[in-house]
Each structure stands twice: as C-alpha cells, then as structure tokens.
Amino acid sequence: MYEALTSVSEMLSRNLDTLCQQPLLVCGLLEDKLPVLLADNGPAPRVFTTDFRYAQWLNDNGRITPEFGSAPSVQPTQGLLLLMPKAKAEAQYLLAACLPLLAPGTPVFIAGDNKGGVKSAPKLLSPYCKQVNKLDSARRASLYQAELSRPAPAFHLNDWISRYPLEQEDLTICTLPGIFSAEHLDAGTQMLLNETTRLSGRVLDFGCGAGVIGSSLLKRYPDIELEQIDINALALEASRLTLAENGLQAKVYPSDGLNEVQGYFDCIISNPPFHAGLKTFYSTTETLLREAKRYLRPGGSLWLVANAFLPYAELIEQSFGHCETIAANGRFKIYRAQA
C-alpha cells in the first residue's frame, strides 16, 4: 500500500547525504516507505504520525516503531523533517508540537508538493529560524532547509483548540487544525442530522471528525451506546474534547475502516471521508458500504450522507439488496439501508 515512493520522496532521495547526517523526527503527510529509505541510508528516523493506517503499516512492515497520537512524546530529537500536510494550519500545529523537542542549531527540513503549500515553508519557519533556504526542487516538489535559531515555546494542546456553537443542538464543538468542518457545521452533516429519526441501542459514528454527529445524537437520544471511530488522531482528540465539553460520554478509538470494531450495532451513521492528503479518496467509504451489513444487527440501519454525484446508492444496493434515498438536494443525498 505504501511501498512506492511519492514524487516528494523521490526528490528527497536525491538528498539522503544531507537528510541522513542525524536521526530525524519525521512527521506530516507520510504516504510511502520514506522512513525505511532513511533508515537504509543512515540512522533510523523517529516517526510521528496522526494517521492510524500509516502507523499500522509502518509498524507491521518496517524496522521503525511509529508514534501515533495528537502530539509526539517529549523525548528530545536531533532534527525535524516535516512533510507538508494539506492544511497550512496543520503544518503550524505540527511545527509547534515538534520544534520544542529540538535544541537551537539543529536542522529543520520542510518538503512537499509544489501545489500543496510547501512554498509557504519560509513563512511557516520564520518564527523559529533566521534563514530558510531552498535546498532542492524536482518532480514538482521542493525541499527547504533551516536551523532552529532559538528554543521553541513549550507545546500546549489547549492553545490549538477552536470552538463553535451548534445552537440547534445546544452543543459546543471543539476542533483542532486540519480536521474536516473545523470552523463551522458543514451542510452535509446538517442535512443528515435533520433527517435522522429516533435511534436506540448501539450506534457507531464512522469517521467521527470533531464529533458533531455522535455528540448531536447523544444529546437527542441519551440512552444510546455510542462509539466513535476515525483514522486521524487529531479528529479522535477533538471528538473526546467535544464530548467532555458537553458532559457526554462515548467510546472513542482509532480504526482503519471497520477493522478495529467489534460486535454488532443497531445503527452505523457517517458523513464519510472524501479527501485524503491532496487526493480525492473514495476507497474507505466503498469498503464501509461493502462491509457495514456484517456489523449490523438484524433490523439495524446504515445512514449516510454523500455528495450527490457519487454512485454510492449502487454500492449500498449491492450489499444490502436495497437503498432508500431519504433526502436530496443539488449537493447531497441522504441514504438509508436496513439489515
């Protein structure tokens, strides 16, 4: 799944003499075997990732044990390589979380796709580094190099939490950088919540993001037994924060699709992921639609909101034998199927 090098890593492979002079902390948009390549050519890097799928793959297939979570452990490190994430706010967050682990004078590298925001590296590093140099540019990717000029301020997660009200549900949503719908309730989720009818029993919020769907359902139906899953550590942390902010309780845990889920549910509900990194990403949702019925009790239901142009109704019909379109507008459709 991650064996082939991305164009960014192919460009980085031309700079191994520089990158492998010290063990680096590598974080950001990890999409391939770059950490293994670094380990093959120098000291093994330390890898921090917010992506549960990637953490599992690297743990299973590499010689490196990754750190998965919302922030790295406070162990000092000798350099940083940030692979530019899709959201600039997430890059700022990762720098703030990682740079306090470096001593002044240690190297800092930022690499990424030229269309993915990497050109903002000098501005991103300006609070921490006096001079930022472009070290290489190839295959539509660039590598920037700098040295940490002064000790970075200590990292505090609370400094990065944003909040917005969900007045119709009497909720406060807590979010972190880079999470879907980080600043306001998105229209698709709003439509799904408007159409969802009475729920009971065990409910799974698939791809929970900041916890909007799950917390709204708990507020409406406090007797449900809610579980929330996501592949992204920042989303999971935001969901926990949203629950705590509103005095709610649920089981929140990482899962690559339904792989970590156990037992059967009375309802699976989702506004599923649509983008991953810089790419449009459908496979997680398609796998959910193929497998959801096996995780539902007899009579249990799948609820889904999706962009109207996506052919998800056909996939649901193939799995469940039927698919009901509950609501539709020019942008979204709400689907329901019963096991």
Coordinates of N, CA, C and O in Angstrom, one line a residue, residues 1-13 26 28-38 47 51 54 57-58 64 81 83 279:
M1 N 0.8 -1.2 0.0 CA 0.0 0.0 0.0 C 0.9 1.3 0.0 O 0.5 2.3 -0.6
Y2 N 2.0 1.2 0.7 CA 2.8 2.4 0.8 C 4.2 2.2 0.2 O 5.1 2.9 0.5
E3 N 4.4 1.1 -0.5 CA 5.7 0.7 -1.0 C 6.3 1.7 -2.0 O 7.5 2.0 -1.9
A4 N 5.5 2.2 -2.9 CA 6.0 3.1 -4.0 C 6.3 4.5 -3.4 O 5.6 5.0 -2.6
L5 N 7.4 5.1 -3.8 CA 7.8 6.4 -3.4 C 6.9 7.5 -4.1 O 6.7 7.4 -5.3
T6 N 6.5 8.4 -3.3 CA 5.8 9.6 -3.9 C 6.8 10.5 -4.6 O 8.0 10.3 -4.4
S7 N 6.3 11.4 -5.4 CA 7.3 12.3 -6.1 C 8.1 13.1 -5.1 O 9.2 13.5 -5.3
V8 N 7.4 13.5 -4.0 CA 8.2 14.2 -2.9 C 9.3 13.4 -2.4 O 10.5 13.8 -2.2
S9 N 9.1 12.1 -2.1 CA 10.1 11.2 -1.6 C 11.2 10.9 -2.6 O 12.4 10.8 -2.3
E10 N 10.8 10.9 -3.9 CA 11.8 10.7 -4.9 C 12.7 11.9 -5.0 O 14.0 11.7 -5.2
M11 N 12.2 13.1 -4.8 CA 13.0 14.3 -4.7 C 13.9 14.2 -3.5 O 15.1 14.5 -3.5
L12 N 13.4 13.8 -2.4 CA 14.2 13.7 -1.1 C 15.3 12.6 -1.2 O 16.3 12.8 -0.6
S13 N 15.0 11.6 -2.0 CA 16.1 10.5 -2.2 C 17.3 11.1 -2.8 O 18.4 10.5 -2.7
V26 N 10.4 12.6 11.8 CA 9.7 12.8 10.5 C 8.2 12.8 10.9 O 7.7 11.9 11.6
G28 N 4.0 14.6 9.4 CA 3.3 15.2 8.4 C 2.6 14.2 7.4 O 2.2 13.2 7.9
L29 N 2.6 14.6 6.2 CA 1.9 13.8 5.2 C 2.7 12.6 4.7 O 3.4 12.6 3.7
L30 N 2.7 11.5 5.6 CA 3.5 10.3 5.3 C 2.7 9.4 4.4 O 1.6 8.9 4.8
E31 N 3.2 9.1 3.2 CA 2.4 8.3 2.3 C 3.2 7.1 1.7 O 2.7 6.5 0.7
D32 N 4.4 6.9 2.1 CA 5.2 5.8 1.5 C 6.2 5.3 2.5 O 6.2 5.6 3.7
K33 N 7.2 4.6 1.9 CA 8.3 4.0 2.8 C 9.5 4.9 3.0 O 10.6 4.4 3.3
L34 N 9.3 6.2 2.9 CA 10.4 7.1 3.1 C 11.1 6.8 4.4 O 12.4 6.9 4.4
P35 N 10.5 6.6 5.6 CA 11.3 6.3 6.8 C 12.2 5.1 6.7 O 13.3 5.1 7.2
V36 N 11.7 4.1 6.0 CA 12.6 2.9 5.7 C 13.8 3.3 4.9 O 14.9 2.9 5.1
L37 N 13.5 4.1 3.8 CA 14.6 4.6 3.0 C 15.7 5.4 3.8 O 16.9 5.2 3.6
L38 N 15.2 6.2 4.7 CA 16.1 7.0 5.5 C 16.9 6.0 6.4 O 18.2 6.2 6.6
V47 N 9.5 8.5 13.9 CA 8.3 8.8 13.1 C 7.1 9.1 14.0 O 6.8 8.3 14.8
D51 N -1.9 9.5 11.5 CA -2.6 8.6 10.6 C -2.5 7.2 11.1 O -1.5 6.6 11.0
Y54 N -1.4 4.5 8.5 CA 0.0 4.5 8.2 C 0.8 4.0 9.4 O 1.8 3.3 9.2
W57 N 0.7 0.3 9.2 CA 1.6 -0.3 8.1 C 3.0 -0.2 8.5 O 3.8 -1.2 8.3
L58 N 3.5 0.9 9.0 CA 4.9 1.1 9.3 C 5.3 0.1 10.4 O 6.4 -0.5 10.4
I64 N 10.9 0.3 12.1 CA 10.6 1.5 12.9 C 9.3 1.4 13.6 O 8.3 1.1 13.0
L81 N 12.0 16.7 10.0 CA 11.6 16.7 8.6 C 10.1 16.7 8.6 O 9.4 15.7 9.0
L83 N 6.8 16.8 6.4 CA 6.2 16.6 5.0 C 4.9 17.3 5.0 O 4.0 17.1 5.8
K279 N -5.4 14.2 -2.4 CA -6.1 13.4 -3.3 C -7.5 13.2 -2.9 O -7.9 13.1 -1.7

